[in-house]
Tab-separated table of C-alpha atoms and ligand atoms in Angstrom:
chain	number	residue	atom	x	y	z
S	722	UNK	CA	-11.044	-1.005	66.061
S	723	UNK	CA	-13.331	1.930	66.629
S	724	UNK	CA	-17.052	1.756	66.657
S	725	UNK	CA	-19.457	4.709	67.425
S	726	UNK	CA	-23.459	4.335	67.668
S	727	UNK	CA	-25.448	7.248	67.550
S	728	UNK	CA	-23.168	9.437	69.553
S	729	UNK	CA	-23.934	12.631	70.676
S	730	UNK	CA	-22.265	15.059	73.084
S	731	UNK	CA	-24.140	18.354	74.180
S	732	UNK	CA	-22.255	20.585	76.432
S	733	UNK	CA	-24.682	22.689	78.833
S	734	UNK	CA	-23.009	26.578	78.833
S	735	UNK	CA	-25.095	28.379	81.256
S	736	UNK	CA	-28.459	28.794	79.431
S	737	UNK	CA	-27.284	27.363	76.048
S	738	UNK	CA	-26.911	23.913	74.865
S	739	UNK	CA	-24.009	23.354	72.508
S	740	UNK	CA	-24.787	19.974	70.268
S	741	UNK	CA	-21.065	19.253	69.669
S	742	UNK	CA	-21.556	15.837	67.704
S	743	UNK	CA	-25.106	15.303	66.695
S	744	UNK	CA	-25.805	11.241	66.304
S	745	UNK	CA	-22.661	9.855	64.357
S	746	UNK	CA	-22.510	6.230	63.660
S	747	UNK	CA	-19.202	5.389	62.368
S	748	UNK	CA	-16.713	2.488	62.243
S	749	UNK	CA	-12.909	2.530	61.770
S	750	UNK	CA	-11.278	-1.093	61.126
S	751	UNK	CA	-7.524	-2.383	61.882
S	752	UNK	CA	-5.028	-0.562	59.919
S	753	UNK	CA	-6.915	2.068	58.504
S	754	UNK	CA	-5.419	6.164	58.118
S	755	UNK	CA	-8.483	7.597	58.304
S	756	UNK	CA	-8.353	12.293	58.153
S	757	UNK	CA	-11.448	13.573	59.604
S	758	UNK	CA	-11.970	17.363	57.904
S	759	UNK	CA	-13.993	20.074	59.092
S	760	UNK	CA	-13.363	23.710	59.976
S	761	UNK	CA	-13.266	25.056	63.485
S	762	UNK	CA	-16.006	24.413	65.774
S	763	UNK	CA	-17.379	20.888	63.942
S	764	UNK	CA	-16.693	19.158	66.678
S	765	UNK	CA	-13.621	16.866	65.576
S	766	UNK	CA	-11.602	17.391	69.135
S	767	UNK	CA	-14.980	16.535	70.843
S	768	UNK	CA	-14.656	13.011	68.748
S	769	UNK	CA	-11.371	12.278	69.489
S	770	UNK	CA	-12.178	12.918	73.603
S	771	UNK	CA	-15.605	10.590	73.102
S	772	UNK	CA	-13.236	7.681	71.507
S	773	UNK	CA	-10.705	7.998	73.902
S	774	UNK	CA	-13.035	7.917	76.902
S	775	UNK	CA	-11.568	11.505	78.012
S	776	UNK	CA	-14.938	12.434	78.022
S	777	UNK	CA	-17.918	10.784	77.834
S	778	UNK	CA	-20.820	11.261	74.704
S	779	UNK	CA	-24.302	12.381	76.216
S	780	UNK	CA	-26.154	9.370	74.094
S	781	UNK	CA	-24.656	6.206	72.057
S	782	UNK	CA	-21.897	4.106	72.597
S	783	UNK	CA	-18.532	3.292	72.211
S	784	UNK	CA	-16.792	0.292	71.273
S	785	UNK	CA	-13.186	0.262	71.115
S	786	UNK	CA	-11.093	-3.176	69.817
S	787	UNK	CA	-14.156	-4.888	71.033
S	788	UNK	CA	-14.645	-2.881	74.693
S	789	UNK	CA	-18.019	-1.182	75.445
S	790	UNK	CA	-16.191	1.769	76.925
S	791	UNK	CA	-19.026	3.762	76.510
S	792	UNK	CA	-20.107	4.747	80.731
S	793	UNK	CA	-17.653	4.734	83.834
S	794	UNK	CA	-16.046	7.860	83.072
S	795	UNK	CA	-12.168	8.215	82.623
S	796	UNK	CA	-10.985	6.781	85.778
S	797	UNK	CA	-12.140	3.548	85.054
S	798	UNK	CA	-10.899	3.465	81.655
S	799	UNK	CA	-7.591	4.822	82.291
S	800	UNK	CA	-5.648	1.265	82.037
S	801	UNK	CA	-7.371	0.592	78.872
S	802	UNK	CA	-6.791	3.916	77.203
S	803	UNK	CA	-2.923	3.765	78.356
S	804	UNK	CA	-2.397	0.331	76.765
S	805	UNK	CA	-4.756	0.769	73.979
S	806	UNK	CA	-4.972	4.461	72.346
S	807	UNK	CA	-2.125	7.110	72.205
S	808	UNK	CA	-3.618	10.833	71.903
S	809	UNK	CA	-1.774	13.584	70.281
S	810	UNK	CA	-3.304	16.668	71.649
S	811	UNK	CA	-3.905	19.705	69.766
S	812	UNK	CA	-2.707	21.379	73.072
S	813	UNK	CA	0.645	19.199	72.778
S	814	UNK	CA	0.393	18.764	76.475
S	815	UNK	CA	3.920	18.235	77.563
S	816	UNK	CA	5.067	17.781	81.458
S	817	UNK	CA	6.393	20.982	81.843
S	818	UNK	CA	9.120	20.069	84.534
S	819	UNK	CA	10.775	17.512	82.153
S	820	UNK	CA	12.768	17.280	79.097
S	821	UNK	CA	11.747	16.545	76.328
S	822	UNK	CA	13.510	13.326	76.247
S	823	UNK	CA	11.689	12.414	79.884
S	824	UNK	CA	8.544	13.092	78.503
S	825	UNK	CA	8.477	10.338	75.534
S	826	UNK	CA	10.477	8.059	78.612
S	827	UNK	CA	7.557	8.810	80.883
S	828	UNK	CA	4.767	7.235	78.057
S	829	UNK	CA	7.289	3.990	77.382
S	830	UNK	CA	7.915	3.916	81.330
S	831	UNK	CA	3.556	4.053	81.598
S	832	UNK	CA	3.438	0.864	79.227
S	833	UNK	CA	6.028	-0.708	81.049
S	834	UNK	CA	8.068	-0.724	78.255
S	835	UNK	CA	11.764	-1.853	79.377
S	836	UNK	CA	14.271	-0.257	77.360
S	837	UNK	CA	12.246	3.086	77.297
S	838	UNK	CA	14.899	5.509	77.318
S	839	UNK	CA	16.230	3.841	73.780
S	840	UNK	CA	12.465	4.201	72.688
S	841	UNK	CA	12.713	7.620	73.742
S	842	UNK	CA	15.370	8.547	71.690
S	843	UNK	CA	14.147	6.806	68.521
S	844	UNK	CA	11.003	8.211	68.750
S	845	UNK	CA	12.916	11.337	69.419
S	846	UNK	CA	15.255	11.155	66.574
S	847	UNK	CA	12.521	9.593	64.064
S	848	UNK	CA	10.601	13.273	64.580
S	849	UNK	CA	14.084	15.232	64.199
S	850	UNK	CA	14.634	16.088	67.545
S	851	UNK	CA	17.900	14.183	68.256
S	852	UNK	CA	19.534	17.429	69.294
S	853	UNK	CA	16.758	18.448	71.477
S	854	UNK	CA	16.566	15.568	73.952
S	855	UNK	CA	18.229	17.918	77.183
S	856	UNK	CA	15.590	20.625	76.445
S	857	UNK	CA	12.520	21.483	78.159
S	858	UNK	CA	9.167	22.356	76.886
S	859	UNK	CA	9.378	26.372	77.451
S	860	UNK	CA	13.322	25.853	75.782
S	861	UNK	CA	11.679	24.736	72.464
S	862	UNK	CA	9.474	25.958	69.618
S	863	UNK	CA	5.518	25.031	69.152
S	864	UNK	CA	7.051	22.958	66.328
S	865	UNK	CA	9.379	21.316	68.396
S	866	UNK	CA	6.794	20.899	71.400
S	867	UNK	CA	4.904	19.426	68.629
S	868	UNK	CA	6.935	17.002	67.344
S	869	UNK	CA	7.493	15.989	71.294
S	870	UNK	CA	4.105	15.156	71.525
S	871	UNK	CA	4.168	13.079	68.440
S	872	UNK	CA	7.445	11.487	69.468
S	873	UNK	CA	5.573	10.713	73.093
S	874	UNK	CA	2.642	8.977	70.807
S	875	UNK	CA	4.414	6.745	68.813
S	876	UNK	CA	6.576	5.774	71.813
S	877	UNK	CA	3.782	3.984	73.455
S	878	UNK	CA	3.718	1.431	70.041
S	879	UNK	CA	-0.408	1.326	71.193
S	880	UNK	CA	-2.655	-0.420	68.344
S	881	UNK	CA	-4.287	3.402	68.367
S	882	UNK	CA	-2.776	6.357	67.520
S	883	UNK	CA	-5.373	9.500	67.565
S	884	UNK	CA	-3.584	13.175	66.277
S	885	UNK	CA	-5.560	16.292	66.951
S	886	UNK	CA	-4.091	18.888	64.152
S	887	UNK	CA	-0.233	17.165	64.086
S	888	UNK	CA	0.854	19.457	62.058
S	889	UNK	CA	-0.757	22.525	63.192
S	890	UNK	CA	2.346	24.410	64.598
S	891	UNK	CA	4.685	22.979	61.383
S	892	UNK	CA	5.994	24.357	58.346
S	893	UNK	CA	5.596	22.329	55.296
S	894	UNK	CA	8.091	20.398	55.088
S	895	UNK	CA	8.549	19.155	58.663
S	896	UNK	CA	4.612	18.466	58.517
S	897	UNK	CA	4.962	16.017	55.510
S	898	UNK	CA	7.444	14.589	57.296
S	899	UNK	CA	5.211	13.986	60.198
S	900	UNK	CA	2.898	12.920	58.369
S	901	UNK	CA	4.906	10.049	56.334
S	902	UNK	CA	5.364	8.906	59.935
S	903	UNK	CA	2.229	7.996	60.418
S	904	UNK	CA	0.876	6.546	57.688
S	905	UNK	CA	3.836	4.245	58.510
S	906	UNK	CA	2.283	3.492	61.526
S	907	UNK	CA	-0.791	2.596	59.605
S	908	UNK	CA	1.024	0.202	57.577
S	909	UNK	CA	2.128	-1.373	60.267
S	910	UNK	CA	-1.090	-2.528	60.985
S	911	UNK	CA	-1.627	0.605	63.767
S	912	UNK	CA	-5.232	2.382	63.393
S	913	UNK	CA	-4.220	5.973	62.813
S	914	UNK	CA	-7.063	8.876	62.701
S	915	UNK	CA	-5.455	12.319	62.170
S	916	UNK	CA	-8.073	15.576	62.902
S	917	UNK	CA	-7.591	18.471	60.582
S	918	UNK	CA	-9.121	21.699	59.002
S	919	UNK	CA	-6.516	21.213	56.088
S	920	UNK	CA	-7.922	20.104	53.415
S	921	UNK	CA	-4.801	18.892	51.767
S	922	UNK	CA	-4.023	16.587	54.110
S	923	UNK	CA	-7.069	14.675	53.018
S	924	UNK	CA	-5.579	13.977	49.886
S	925	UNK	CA	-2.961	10.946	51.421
S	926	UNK	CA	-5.715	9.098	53.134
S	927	UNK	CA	-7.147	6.030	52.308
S	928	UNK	CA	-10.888	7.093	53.854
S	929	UNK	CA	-11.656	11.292	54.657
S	930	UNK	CA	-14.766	11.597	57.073
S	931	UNK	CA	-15.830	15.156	56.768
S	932	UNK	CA	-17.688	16.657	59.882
S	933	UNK	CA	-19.659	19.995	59.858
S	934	UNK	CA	-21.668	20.882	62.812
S	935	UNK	CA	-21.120	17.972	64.784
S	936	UNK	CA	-22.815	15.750	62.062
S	937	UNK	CA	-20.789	13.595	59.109
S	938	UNK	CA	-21.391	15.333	55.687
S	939	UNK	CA	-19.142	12.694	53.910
S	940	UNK	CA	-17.143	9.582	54.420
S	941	UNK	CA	-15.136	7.717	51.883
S	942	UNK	CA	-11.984	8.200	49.872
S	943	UNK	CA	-10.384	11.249	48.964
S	944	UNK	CA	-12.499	12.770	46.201
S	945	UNK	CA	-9.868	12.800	43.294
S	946	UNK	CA	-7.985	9.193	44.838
S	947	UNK	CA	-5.576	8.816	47.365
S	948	UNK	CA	-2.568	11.412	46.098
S	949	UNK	CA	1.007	10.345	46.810
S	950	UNK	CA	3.086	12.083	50.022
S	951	UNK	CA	5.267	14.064	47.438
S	952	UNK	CA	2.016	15.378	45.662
S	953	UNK	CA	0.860	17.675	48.743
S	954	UNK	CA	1.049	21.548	48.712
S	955	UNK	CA	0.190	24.401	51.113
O	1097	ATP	N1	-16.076	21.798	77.251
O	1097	ATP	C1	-16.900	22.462	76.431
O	1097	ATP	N2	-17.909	23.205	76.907
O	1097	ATP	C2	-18.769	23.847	76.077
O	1097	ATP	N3	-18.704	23.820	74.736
O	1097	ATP	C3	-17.706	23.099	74.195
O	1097	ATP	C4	-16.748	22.382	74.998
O	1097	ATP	N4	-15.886	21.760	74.185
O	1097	ATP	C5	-16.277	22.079	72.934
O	1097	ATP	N5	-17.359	22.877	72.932
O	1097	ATP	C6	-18.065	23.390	71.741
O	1097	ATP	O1	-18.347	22.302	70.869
O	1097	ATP	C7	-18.100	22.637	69.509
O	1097	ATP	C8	-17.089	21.687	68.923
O	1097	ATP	O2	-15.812	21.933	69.527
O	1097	ATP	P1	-14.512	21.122	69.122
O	1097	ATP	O3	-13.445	21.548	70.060
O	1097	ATP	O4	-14.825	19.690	69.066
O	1097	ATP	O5	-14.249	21.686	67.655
O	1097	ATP	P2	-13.037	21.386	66.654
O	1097	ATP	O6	-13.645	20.865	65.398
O	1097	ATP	O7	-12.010	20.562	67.333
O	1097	ATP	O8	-12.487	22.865	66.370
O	1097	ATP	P3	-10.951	23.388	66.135
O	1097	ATP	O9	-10.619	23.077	64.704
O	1097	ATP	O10	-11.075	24.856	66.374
O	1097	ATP	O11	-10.065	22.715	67.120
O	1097	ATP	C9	-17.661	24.098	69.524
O	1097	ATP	O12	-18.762	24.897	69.187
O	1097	ATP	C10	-17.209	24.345	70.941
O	1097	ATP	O13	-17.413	25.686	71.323
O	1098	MG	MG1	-10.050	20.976	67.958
């Protein structure tokens, strides 16, 4: 589902050069619940923005379920992304001027989904928000604007569902919770990649790809075997 050739992405900051990803070659297949690792700065959310086409690498390409999306810049790929790949920013990114119920709407409404606002409040429910739907962004917690954001993801049903730190903002037990969701999106046959400098996390995947300084350091299954859900601790 995801292919990347030799990427690269340099960011020019006045006089400096900042090698964000330095030539990774990787490929993700149908299905997969993949945790890239690596501490702050390695360059995961700089990934996730190459394979979503939100930005575009400096070399390589890009092949996503089959599409050379690798030039033509985010305009051009904004149908593809909306029907194909569902991003959960680190920076939740909610619409600030609508609840959170009309945010989730807004991504079913996008896909042309027709009974979105039922969607809506599944998705809504299914993150343990059922009592939030009336709020607002600014009327709920980082956990809760979280969880929106998650809720907005899944609501799309795209084949690709990319999480930048899901459970950044959540205590322990909500984030296993979020994070039974979805790996039951992967078993659904959805590709699922979830970003993380928790180490822990890694444990429930079936392949960890461990980035430091822009370049992959590892990439296979968790060291010790794939742990069960109830097994994780931080
Ligand atoms: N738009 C940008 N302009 C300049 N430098 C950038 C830009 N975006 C990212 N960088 C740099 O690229 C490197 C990788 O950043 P990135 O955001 O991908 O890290 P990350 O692994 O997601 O970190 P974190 O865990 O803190 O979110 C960092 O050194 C960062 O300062
Ligand atoms: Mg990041």
């Amino acid at each position: 589902m995801i292919t990347l050739k030799h990427i690269s992405k340099r960011f020019d900051v006045g006089d400096n050069l900042v090698t964000a990803i330095d030539d990774i070659s990787l490929q993700i297949n149908k299905g997969e619940f993949v945790v890239v690792l690596g501490p702050s700065g390695s360059g995961k959310t700089t990934m996730l923005n190459v394979i979503s086409a939100l930005d575009n690498a400096s070399d390589g390409k890009v092949i996503i379920d089959g599409k050379d999306i690798s030039n033509g810049g985010r305009k051009n790929h904004f149908q593809f992304r909306r029907n194909t790949i569902s991003l959960i920013f680190q920076t939740f990114n909610l619409f600030p001027a609508l609840t959170a119920l009309e945010n989730v709407q807004f991504a079913a409404d996008m896909r042309g989904l027709d009974n979105s606002e039922q969607i809506a409040r599944e998705m809504l429910e299914a993150v343990g928000l059922g009592a939030r739907v009336g709020h607002f962004p600014h009327e709920l917690s980082g956990g809760e604007q979280q969880r929106v954001a998650i809720a907005r993801a899944l609501a799309t049903g795209n084949p690709i569902i990319l999480a930048d730190e899901p459970t950044g903002e959540l205590d322990f037990k909500t984030g296993v919770q979020i994070l039974q969701l979805l790996m039951n999106q992967a078993q659904e046959g959805k590709t699922v990649v979830v970003v993380t400098h928790n180490r822990e996390i890694s444990r429930i995947a079936d392949r960890v790809i461990e980035l430091s300084n822009g370049n992959i350091v590892s990439d296979g299954p968790p060291e010790s075997g794939k742990a069960d859900i109830s097994e994780l601790q931080w």
